[in-house]
Coordinates of C-alpha atoms in Angstrom, one line a residue:
Chain H
M1016 CA -268.9 207.3 46.1
T1017 CA -272.7 209.2 45.0
P1018 CA -274.8 210.0 47.7
K1019 CA -277.0 206.9 46.6
R1020 CA -274.6 204.6 46.8
F1021 CA -273.4 206.7 50.8
Y1022 CA -276.7 206.5 51.8
A1023 CA -277.2 202.2 50.8
E1024 CA -274.1 201.8 52.8
L1025 CA -275.1 204.0 55.8
L1026 CA -277.8 202.0 56.3
D1027 CA -275.8 198.5 56.0
K1028 CA -273.7 200.3 59.1
I1029 CA -276.8 201.4 61.1
N1030 CA -278.9 198.5 60.8
V1031 CA -279.7 196.0 63.5
P1032 CA -278.9 192.4 62.7
V1033 CA -281.5 190.2 61.9
K1034 CA -280.7 187.9 64.4
E1035 CA -280.3 190.5 66.8
M1036 CA -284.0 191.9 65.4
D1037 CA -285.4 188.3 65.4
D1038 CA -283.7 187.3 69.1
A1039 CA -285.6 190.8 70.8
R1040 CA -288.9 190.2 68.5
D1041 CA -289.2 186.7 70.4
R1042 CA -288.3 187.9 73.7
R1043 CA -291.3 190.4 72.8
R1044 CA -293.1 188.0 72.2
E1045 CA -292.4 186.3 75.2
L1046 CA -293.3 189.4 77.2
Q1047 CA -296.5 189.6 75.9
K1048 CA -298.1 186.0 76.3
T1049 CA -297.3 186.2 79.5
L1050 CA -298.2 189.8 80.1
E1051 CA -301.4 188.7 78.2
R1052 CA -302.1 185.5 81.0
E1053 CA -301.3 187.6 84.1
V1054 CA -303.4 190.9 83.9
G1055 CA -306.0 189.0 82.1
A1056 CA -306.2 186.7 84.7
R1057 CA -307.2 189.7 86.8
I1058 CA -308.7 191.9 84.1
P1059 CA -310.1 189.6 81.4
G1060 CA -310.2 191.6 77.9
T1061 CA -306.1 192.4 78.2
D1062 CA -304.5 192.4 75.2
S1063 CA -301.1 193.7 74.2
F1064 CA -299.3 195.2 71.6
G1065 CA -295.6 195.7 69.8
A1066 CA -295.1 199.5 70.3
G1067 CA -291.5 202.0 69.8
A1068 CA -288.9 201.3 66.9
L1069 CA -288.7 197.8 66.9
A1070 CA -292.2 196.8 66.1
Q1071 CA -292.1 200.1 63.5
A1072 CA -288.9 198.9 62.0
T1073 CA -286.9 202.1 62.3
Q1074 CA -284.4 200.9 64.7
I1075 CA -281.2 201.5 64.8
R1076 CA -277.6 200.1 66.2
P1077 CA -277.2 199.3 69.0
L1078 CA -281.0 197.9 69.6
N1079 CA -281.8 199.3 73.4
D1080 CA -284.7 198.5 74.3
V1081 CA -288.1 196.6 73.0
D1082 CA -291.1 198.4 74.1
V1083 CA -294.4 196.6 74.9
V1084 CA -297.8 198.0 75.7
V1085 CA -300.2 195.9 77.7
R1086 CA -303.7 197.3 77.4
V1087 CA -306.6 196.8 79.8
P1088 CA -310.4 197.5 79.1
R1089 CA -311.0 199.6 82.8
P1090 CA -308.4 200.0 85.0
L1091 CA -308.9 198.9 88.4
D1092 CA -310.6 201.0 90.8
R1093 CA -307.5 201.8 92.7
W1094 CA -305.4 202.6 89.2
V1095 CA -307.7 206.0 88.8
N1096 CA -306.4 208.2 91.2
D1097 CA -302.8 206.5 91.1
P1098 CA -301.8 205.9 87.7
A1099 CA -298.0 204.7 89.5
Q1100 CA -299.7 202.1 91.5
A1101 CA -300.9 200.1 88.1
M1102 CA -297.4 199.6 87.1
S1103 CA -296.4 198.6 90.3
D1104 CA -299.3 196.3 90.4
V1105 CA -298.8 194.7 86.8
K1106 CA -294.5 194.7 88.2
S1107 CA -295.6 192.2 91.1
W1108 CA -297.7 190.0 88.9
I1109 CA -295.0 189.3 86.7
E1110 CA -291.9 189.4 88.4
D1111 CA -292.1 185.5 89.4
D1112 CA -292.5 184.6 85.7
I1113 CA -290.1 187.5 83.8
K1114 CA -286.6 187.4 85.6
G1115 CA -284.2 190.4 85.4
K1116 CA -284.2 193.7 87.5
Y1117 CA -287.8 195.7 87.9
T1118 CA -287.3 199.8 87.8
F1119 CA -289.9 202.6 87.1
S1120 CA -289.5 205.3 84.7
T1121 CA -292.1 208.0 83.7
H1122 CA -294.4 205.9 81.6
A1123 CA -293.0 202.2 81.8
I1124 CA -291.9 199.4 83.7
K1125 CA -288.5 199.2 82.8
I1126 CA -287.0 195.2 82.8
E1127 CA -283.0 194.7 82.9
F1128 CA -282.2 191.3 82.0
T1129 CA -279.6 189.2 83.0
T1130 CA -279.1 187.5 79.5
E1131 CA -280.1 190.0 77.1
E1132 CA -278.2 193.0 76.5
F1133 CA -281.4 195.3 75.8
T1134 CA -284.4 196.2 78.2
A1135 CA -288.0 195.9 78.3
D1136 CA -290.2 198.6 78.4
I1137 CA -293.6 197.6 79.7
V1138 CA -296.5 200.0 79.2
V1139 CA -299.9 200.3 80.9
G1140 CA -302.5 201.4 78.8
W1141 CA -306.1 201.9 79.5
R1142 CA -307.8 201.0 76.5
Q1143 CA -310.1 204.2 74.8
A1144 CA -311.9 204.5 72.2
Q1145 CA -308.9 205.9 70.2
G1146 CA -305.4 205.3 71.5
I1147 CA -305.1 204.9 75.2
L1148 CA -304.3 206.5 78.3
L1149 CA -301.1 205.8 80.0
P1150 CA -298.8 206.8 83.2
H1151 CA -297.0 209.9 83.3
C1152 CA -295.4 209.8 86.9
P1153 CA -291.9 212.3 86.4
K1154 CA -290.2 212.2 89.9
D1155 CA -291.2 215.7 91.4
E1156 CA -294.8 216.5 89.9
P1157 CA -298.0 214.8 90.4
H1158 CA -298.7 212.1 88.3
K1159 CA -301.5 211.8 86.0
W1160 CA -302.9 209.7 83.3
I1161 CA -302.3 211.2 79.5
A1162 CA -303.8 210.4 76.4
S1163 CA -301.1 208.8 73.4
D1164 CA -302.0 206.1 70.4
P1165 CA -298.6 203.9 70.0
A1166 CA -301.0 201.4 67.7
G1167 CA -302.1 204.7 65.8
H1168 CA -298.4 205.4 65.3
R1169 CA -296.9 202.0 64.7
N1170 CA -300.0 201.7 62.4
L1171 CA -299.2 205.0 60.4
V1172 CA -295.5 204.3 60.1
L1173 CA -296.3 200.3 58.5
G1174 CA -299.4 201.9 56.4
R1175 CA -296.7 204.9 55.2
N1176 CA -294.2 201.6 54.1
K1177 CA -297.1 200.0 52.2
E1178 CA -298.0 202.9 50.2
F1179 CA -294.6 203.1 48.9
E1180 CA -294.5 200.1 48.2
D1181 CA -294.8 200.2 44.5
F1182 CA -291.2 202.5 44.7
P1183 CA -288.3 200.0 44.5
G1184 CA -286.6 199.1 47.7
K1185 CA -288.4 197.3 50.9
S1186 CA -290.2 199.6 53.7
I1187 CA -288.4 202.4 52.5
F1188 CA -290.1 205.1 54.6
S1189 CA -288.9 203.4 57.6
K1190 CA -285.2 203.2 56.8
Q1191 CA -285.1 207.3 56.0
I1192 CA -286.3 207.1 59.4
R1193 CA -283.8 205.3 59.9
I1194 CA -281.2 207.8 58.0
L1195 CA -282.9 211.0 60.0
K1196 CA -282.5 209.0 63.5
W1197 CA -278.9 208.6 62.9
W1198 CA -278.3 212.2 61.6
N1199 CA -280.4 213.1 65.0
R1200 CA -277.6 211.0 66.8
E1201 CA -274.5 212.5 65.5
Q1202 CA -275.8 216.1 66.1
Q1203 CA -276.7 214.6 69.8
I1204 CA -272.6 213.8 70.3
R1205 CA -271.0 216.6 68.5
D1206 CA -272.8 219.1 70.4
D1207 CA -270.4 220.4 73.4
Q1208 CA -273.7 220.1 75.7
E1209 CA -275.2 217.0 74.2
R1210 CA -278.6 218.1 73.6
K1211 CA -280.7 215.9 70.6
P1212 CA -282.0 218.5 68.3
L1213 CA -285.6 216.5 68.3
A1214 CA -286.7 213.4 70.3
S1215 CA -287.1 210.2 67.8
F1216 CA -290.9 210.5 67.9
H1217 CA -290.6 214.1 66.2
V1218 CA -288.3 212.8 64.0
T1219 CA -291.0 210.2 62.8
A1220 CA -293.9 212.3 63.4
L1221 CA -292.1 215.1 61.2
A1222 CA -291.6 212.3 58.7
L1223 CA -294.6 211.2 58.6
E1224 CA -295.7 215.2 57.8
I1225 CA -292.9 215.7 55.1
L1226 CA -292.5 212.8 52.9
T1227 CA -295.5 212.0 51.3
T1228 CA -294.4 211.3 47.8
P1229 CA -291.7 208.5 47.6
M1230 CA -288.1 209.1 46.5
G1231 CA -284.8 207.3 47.0
F1232 CA -282.8 208.9 50.3
D1233 CA -280.4 211.3 48.4
H1234 CA -283.4 213.5 47.6
W1235 CA -285.7 212.5 50.5
T1236 CA -283.2 213.2 53.0
P1237 CA -282.6 217.5 52.0
A1238 CA -285.9 217.9 51.4
F1239 CA -286.9 216.2 55.0
F1240 CA -284.3 218.4 56.1
A1241 CA -285.8 221.8 54.7
A1242 CA -288.6 221.8 55.3
A1243 CA -288.3 220.5 59.0
S1244 CA -286.4 223.4 59.6
K1245 CA -289.3 225.4 59.3
L1246 CA -291.8 223.2 60.9
V1247 CA -289.4 222.2 64.2
L1248 CA -289.5 226.4 65.3
S1249 CA -293.6 225.6 65.9
P1250 CA -295.6 222.8 67.9
L1251 CA -296.9 220.0 66.0
E1252 CA -299.7 217.8 65.9
D1253 CA -299.2 213.9 66.5
P1254 CA -300.2 212.1 63.5
T1255 CA -302.7 210.5 65.3
G1256 CA -305.2 213.4 66.6
V1257 CA -304.7 211.7 70.3
G1258 CA -301.5 213.3 72.1
D1259 CA -300.5 216.2 73.1
D1260 CA -298.5 219.2 70.2
I1261 CA -295.3 217.8 69.4
E1262 CA -292.2 220.4 70.5
A1263 CA -288.9 220.5 70.1
K1264 CA -287.0 221.3 73.5
Y1265 CA -284.5 223.6 71.7
P1266 CA -286.3 224.3 68.1
N1267 CA -284.0 227.2 68.0
Y1268 CA -280.6 224.9 67.7
A1269 CA -282.5 222.1 66.1
S1270 CA -283.5 224.5 63.3
A1271 CA -280.1 225.6 62.9
R1272 CA -278.8 222.4 63.0
L1273 CA -282.1 221.0 60.2
K1274 CA -281.2 223.8 57.8
D1275 CA -277.2 223.3 58.1
A1276 CA -278.2 219.4 57.1
A1277 CA -280.6 220.9 54.3
E1278 CA -277.5 222.5 53.0
K1279 CA -275.0 220.6 52.3
T1280 CA -277.1 217.3 51.4
A1281 CA -278.8 219.7 49.0
R1282 CA -275.2 220.4 47.8
A1283 CA -274.2 216.3 47.5
L1284 CA -276.1 216.3 44.7
T1285 CA -274.2 218.7 42.8
V1286 CA -270.7 218.2 42.7
S1287 CA -268.8 215.4 42.3
E1288 CA -268.9 211.8 43.7
D1289 CA -265.7 212.6 45.9
E1290 CA -266.7 216.2 47.1
A1291 CA -270.3 214.6 47.7
E1292 CA -269.1 211.5 50.4
Q1293 CA -266.7 214.5 52.0
L1294 CA -269.8 216.7 52.7
L1295 CA -272.1 213.4 53.2
L1296 CA -269.6 212.5 56.1
D1297 CA -269.9 215.8 57.3
V1298 CA -273.4 215.7 58.1
F1299 CA -273.6 211.8 59.1
G1300 CA -270.6 210.9 60.3
D1301 CA -268.9 207.5 59.4
P1302 CA -269.9 205.0 61.9
D1303 CA -267.4 202.4 60.9
E1304 CA -264.8 205.1 62.1
R1305 CA -266.1 205.9 65.5
G1306 CA -266.7 201.7 66.2
A1307 CA -263.3 201.3 65.7
I1308 CA -262.1 203.5 68.0
I1309 CA -264.0 202.7 70.7
G1310 CA -264.6 198.5 70.3
K1311 CA -263.0 195.6 71.6
G1312 CA -260.0 196.0 68.4
P1313 CA -256.5 197.8 68.7
V1314 CA -256.0 201.5 68.8
S1315 CA -253.8 203.7 67.3
V1316 CA -252.5 206.9 67.2
S1317 CA -251.4 207.9 63.4
P1318 CA -248.4 209.9 62.5
T1319 CA -250.5 213.0 62.9
G1320 CA -252.2 212.4 65.8
A1321 CA -255.5 211.4 65.3
L1322 CA -257.0 208.5 66.5
V1323 CA -257.8 205.5 64.1
G1324 CA -258.5 201.6 64.7
G1325 CA -256.0 199.4 63.9
A1326 CA -252.3 198.8 64.4
A1327 CA -249.9 201.5 64.7
A1328 CA -249.1 202.9 61.3
A1329 CA -245.2 203.7 60.9
G1330 CA -244.7 206.6 62.8
G1331 CA -247.7 206.4 64.4
R1332 CA -248.1 205.0 68.3
A1333 CA -250.1 202.2 69.5
I1334 CA -252.6 202.3 72.7
P1335 CA -252.4 199.6 74.9
T1336 CA -255.9 197.7 75.5
V1337 CA -256.9 198.4 79.0
R1338 CA -260.4 197.4 81.3
S1339 CA -262.5 200.1 81.7
H1340 CA -263.4 200.1 85.5
G1341 CA -267.4 199.7 86.7
D1342 CA -270.5 199.0 85.6
G1343 CA -272.6 202.0 85.2
E1344 CA -274.6 204.0 87.8
Chain G
M175 CA -186.1 212.5 149.0
A176 CA -185.7 211.4 145.5
S177 CA -186.0 214.4 143.5
S178 CA -185.9 213.7 140.2
G179 CA -189.3 214.7 139.1
R180 CA -190.4 210.8 139.2
R181 CA -193.0 209.4 141.4
P182 CA -192.3 207.8 144.8
R183 CA -192.1 204.0 145.1
H184 CA -193.1 203.7 148.3
G185 CA -196.5 202.3 147.6
A186 CA -198.3 205.8 147.8
K187 CA -201.2 206.3 146.6
N188 CA -200.9 208.1 142.7
H189 CA -203.9 210.2 142.6
G190 CA -202.9 211.9 139.9
R191 CA -202.6 209.1 137.1
K192 CA -206.1 208.6 137.8
R193 CA -207.6 211.1 137.7
R194 CA -205.6 212.3 134.5
K195 CA -207.6 209.0 132.9
K196 CA -210.5 210.1 134.2
L197 CA -210.6 213.0 132.3
K198 CA -209.3 211.7 129.2
R199 CA -212.3 209.6 129.2
R200 CA -214.6 211.8 130.2
T201 CA -213.5 214.3 127.5
R202 CA -213.5 211.7 124.3
L203 CA -216.6 210.9 125.6
A204 CA -217.6 214.3 125.1
R205 CA -216.1 215.0 121.6
I206 CA -217.6 211.5 120.8
Q207 CA -221.4 213.1 121.7
A208 CA -220.5 215.8 120.5
K209 CA -219.9 214.1 117.3
R210 CA -222.9 212.3 117.4
V211 CA -225.3 215.3 118.1
K212 CA -223.7 217.1 115.4
R213 CA -224.4 214.2 112.6
A214 CA -227.8 213.3 114.0
V215 CA -228.8 217.2 113.6
R216 CA -227.5 217.9 110.2
A217 CA -229.2 214.2 109.1
R218 CA -232.6 215.6 110.6
T219 CA -232.2 218.9 109.0
S220 CA -231.2 216.8 105.7
R221 CA -234.0 214.3 105.8
R222 CA -236.7 217.2 106.2
A223 CA -235.2 219.2 103.3
W224 CA -235.4 215.9 101.4
Q225 CA -238.9 215.6 102.4
E226 CA -239.9 219.3 101.9
R227 CA -238.9 218.5 98.7
F228 CA -240.9 217.3 95.8
W229 CA -241.4 214.1 94.2
W230 CA -240.0 214.9 91.2
E231 CA -237.0 216.8 92.9
Q232 CA -236.7 213.7 94.5
A233 CA -237.8 211.2 91.9
T234 CA -236.4 213.0 88.8
L235 CA -235.7 209.7 86.4
E236 CA -240.1 209.4 87.1
L237 CA -240.8 212.9 85.8
G238 CA -238.4 212.2 83.0
A239 CA -240.0 208.7 82.0
L240 CA -243.7 210.2 82.2
M241 CA -242.7 213.1 80.6
K242 CA -240.8 211.6 77.8
G243 CA -242.2 211.9 74.3
M244 CA -244.8 214.7 75.3
D245 CA -242.8 217.7 73.8
E246 CA -243.4 215.8 70.2
A247 CA -246.8 214.0 71.0
Y248 CA -249.1 216.9 72.8
P249 CA -246.4 220.2 72.2
D250 CA -249.1 222.4 73.9
H251 CA -249.5 220.8 77.2
V252 CA -248.3 223.0 80.3
V253 CA -246.8 221.8 83.0
G254 CA -247.6 223.5 86.8
R255 CA -247.8 222.9 90.5
V256 CA -250.5 222.7 93.3
G257 CA -250.2 221.6 96.4
R258 CA -247.2 219.0 96.4
A259 CA -249.1 217.5 93.0
L260 CA -248.1 218.4 89.4
L261 CA -250.3 219.6 86.8
I262 CA -250.1 218.9 83.1
R263 CA -252.6 220.5 81.7
L264 CA -253.2 220.3 77.6
D265 CA -256.2 220.5 74.9
V266 CA -257.1 217.2 73.4
E267 CA -258.8 216.2 70.7
L268 CA -262.3 213.9 70.7
D269 CA -262.0 212.4 67.0
T270 CA -265.3 211.5 65.3
L271 CA -267.2 213.7 67.6
R272 CA -265.4 217.4 66.6
K273 CA -264.8 218.9 69.9
T274 CA -261.9 219.0 72.4
R275 CA -261.9 218.8 75.8
R276 CA -259.7 220.5 78.4
L277 CA -257.7 217.7 80.1
V278 CA -256.0 217.5 83.6
V279 CA -253.4 215.3 84.5
I280 CA -252.8 215.4 88.5
C281 CA -249.5 213.5 90.1
P282 CA -249.5 213.6 93.6
G283 CA -247.0 211.2 94.2
R284 CA -244.7 209.7 92.3
P285 CA -246.1 207.9 89.9
S286 CA -245.0 204.1 90.0
H287 CA -246.3 204.6 93.5
V288 CA -249.2 206.4 93.4
R289 CA -252.0 206.5 90.3
P290 CA -252.5 209.8 88.5
I291 CA -256.0 211.3 88.6
V292 CA -257.0 212.5 85.1
M293 CA -259.6 215.5 84.8
V294 CA -262.2 216.5 82.2
D295 CA -264.0 219.3 81.4
G296 CA -267.6 218.6 80.6
P297 CA -270.4 216.2 81.1
T298 CA -269.3 214.2 83.8
R299 CA -272.0 211.3 83.5
S300 CA -269.9 208.2 83.0
R301 CA -270.4 204.7 83.8
H302 CA -266.1 204.4 84.6
R303 CA -265.3 207.4 87.1
F304 CA -264.9 208.5 89.8
Y305 CA -266.5 210.5 91.9
W306 CA -264.7 211.2 95.7
A307 CA -263.6 215.0 94.5
R308 CA -266.7 217.0 92.7
P309 CA -264.3 217.1 89.7
S310 CA -265.0 214.1 88.9
S311 CA -261.8 211.7 87.3
L312 CA -261.7 209.2 85.1
C313 CA -261.6 205.3 85.5
V314 CA -259.2 204.4 82.4
Y315 CA -258.0 201.3 83.3
Y316 CA -258.5 198.5 86.4
A317 CA -255.3 198.9 88.6
P318 CA -255.7 195.5 90.1
D319 CA -254.9 193.9 86.3
H320 CA -251.5 192.7 84.8
E321 CA -249.6 195.4 83.7
G322 CA -249.9 194.4 80.0
L323 CA -253.5 195.2 80.6
R324 CA -253.1 198.3 82.4
W325 CA -250.8 201.9 82.4
T326 CA -247.9 201.9 84.0
L327 CA -245.0 204.5 83.9
N328 CA -243.2 203.2 81.4
D329 CA -246.1 203.7 79.1
G330 CA -245.4 207.2 80.0
L331 CA -247.5 210.3 80.0
V332 CA -248.3 210.3 76.0
T333 CA -250.3 206.9 75.9
L334 CA -252.3 207.6 79.3
V335 CA -253.3 210.6 77.3
D336 CA -253.6 208.8 74.4
L337 CA -256.0 206.1 76.9
S338 CA -258.0 209.4 78.3
R339 CA -258.9 210.4 74.7
V340 CA -260.5 206.9 74.2
H341 CA -261.9 207.1 77.2
L342 CA -263.8 209.9 76.4
I343 CA -265.2 208.8 73.2
K344 CA -266.3 206.1 74.6
E345 CA -268.2 207.7 77.5
A346 CA -270.0 210.2 74.8
W347 CA -271.0 207.0 72.6
W348 CA -272.4 205.9 76.1
R349 CA -274.6 208.7 77.2
V350 CA -275.6 208.7 74.3
T351 CA -276.8 205.0 73.1
R352 CA -276.2 203.3 76.8
E353 CA -273.9 201.3 75.2
W354 CA -270.4 200.3 76.5
E355 CA -268.2 198.2 73.4
G356 CA -265.2 198.7 75.1
Y357 CA -263.7 195.9 77.5
E358 CA -264.9 196.3 81.2
V359 CA -264.6 194.7 84.6
H360 CA -266.8 194.3 87.5
T361 CA -270.3 195.1 88.5
R362 CA -270.0 198.1 90.6
S363 CA -269.0 201.3 89.7
P364 CA -265.6 202.6 91.4
A365 CA -266.9 204.0 94.5
G366 CA -263.6 204.8 96.0
T367 CA -260.3 206.8 95.1
E368 CA -257.6 206.1 92.5
Q369 CA -255.7 204.4 95.2
K370 CA -258.2 202.4 96.5
P371 CA -260.3 201.9 94.2
R372 CA -263.3 200.1 96.6
P373 CA -264.7 201.7 99.3
P374 CA -265.4 198.5 101.9
K375 CA -268.1 196.2 101.6
Q376 CA -271.2 197.6 102.9
D377 CA -272.4 196.8 106.4
D378 CA -274.9 198.9 109.0
R379 CA -272.1 198.2 111.9
R380 CA -269.4 199.7 109.0
L381 CA -271.1 202.8 107.8
S382 CA -269.9 205.0 110.6
A383 CA -266.2 204.0 109.6
D384 CA -266.7 204.4 105.8
R385 CA -267.8 208.3 106.5
L386 CA -264.8 208.3 108.6
R387 CA -262.8 207.1 106.1
R388 CA -263.6 208.8 102.9
A389 CA -263.5 212.3 105.5
R390 CA -259.4 210.9 105.9
V391 CA -259.1 211.2 101.5
R392 CA -256.4 212.9 101.0
C393 CA -256.7 215.6 98.7
W394 CA -256.0 215.8 95.0
C395 CA -252.6 217.8 95.9
G396 CA -251.4 215.8 97.8
T397 CA -251.5 217.6 101.3
R398 CA -254.1 217.6 103.7
R399 CA -257.6 215.6 103.7
Y400 CA -259.9 216.8 100.8
V401 CA -262.5 217.5 103.1
K402 CA -260.3 220.1 105.1
C403 CA -258.6 221.5 101.6
H404 CA -260.0 222.1 98.3
G405 CA -263.0 220.3 98.9
A406 CA -264.1 222.9 101.2
I407 CA -263.7 225.8 98.7
P408 CA -266.5 226.4 96.2
P409 CA -266.9 223.6 93.3
E410 CA -266.6 226.4 90.6
Q411 CA -262.6 228.0 92.4
E412 CA -261.9 224.2 92.5
R413 CA -262.7 223.9 89.0
E414 CA -260.3 227.0 88.1
I415 CA -257.5 226.3 90.6
I416 CA -257.2 222.6 88.3
G417 CA -257.8 224.3 85.6
L418 CA -260.8 222.8 84.2
V419 CA -262.4 226.4 83.6

């Protein structure tokens, strides 16, 4: 398989199904309407927008959450010194209309729906000249407002897609970010301590910095890895210039993984198709192979002792289907 | 006077006859009692000897059923004993994750009666684990399910290890994506032990009883209560004894 074909098939496997995306967007629109109505009744001039991976078209499977920012022109007085109060108040205003289990994370109100697989993260934003201030409320630290520009980030990604629209393929920039996010997750799951090399937003910021000329994924990917392995060793400026600089939590670890991926993906362009496929599988893994093991289908052990999805082959053994017990933390 | 040696016939009482009968009866009784005592002592000694034997010495067929196929499927496994529990330690490969984990299966009693405890090294945050002991254990199957949907002794240790491998891959995927793709049951995490997966309902009046119940949980080694046994030693030492370090 050629690298070009590999990346195309990888995208097919990691993309969220269209129906699921549409359902999530519909739900997000409903949330936005309710937020604008309820918060807007108390603070006139309130608006909202979608943010995060779904809004930027960089979402990969599984779709875990939808992000919404509700933006107020000015906060209530009690919110200024207590950002957590903003989240608490908004929650109390919407919980009768939006049914679900409410919790608070560091920056957002998290809603778990009974009827959906995904959750909703609602960020209360205080409009600024550029960007917003949003609550930063970690458990063991003082609470404060921090500057960010989610709308700006979204517009940058969508803008880059538009810039490259003459190049063959639709939304190629978003698709490239999906490939990179998949790689990032694969490294996390393979690491003994399950460390993620880069935060998802860091991947996006690096892509905005590095991928400025359109190319096919087979050339873009090694170019990204090579440049990112150096850039990740020092803080990266926020693409919109609003938020704090972005730093990797484990810069040396991230750099080493990026460098390894750069070598392999670059070599895949020069070797035979079979070798290229093996190299790329080594870098990105096979979503279908893992999905067959962890899904609801039959799993068996091959004669060599490897786990495989499907019925047992001759000399192998079937693994009985069981139900795990419990429903999360 | 007759001198034939025979007893006189004239009606005098023959004390000697009754005395002899009594003596005979007493001797017989003493002999029977001695026999009973001897038998009881022998039974007690052999019952104690039987009870003192480990479960795999009492139920050799169960051990055979448990270990069937292990030498072919997982030849590097090591069998040991801690307390009254049989421990089987081995390294398993987690396919598609490119890593191995040290897995220990602990059988504190006959596996047909007592659910084996499966402990692993590595990250412990999971959607499906028991946390009654400090090294948490995997909740690989739902015990009340029909035997077609859970592990039984007939499946053998090989199948239990295979199920654990799949479980660990699912756990890793869940930690990274928050998605559990396989079949699962119930709306609460298992909060009891393997033998009693669910604690009693939360009730203010029962809190103290619940605390007592937890304090009485038997140790994984099958000897005393966990809080007084391996639960009383430093966690690292416990992990070392189990073989997770």
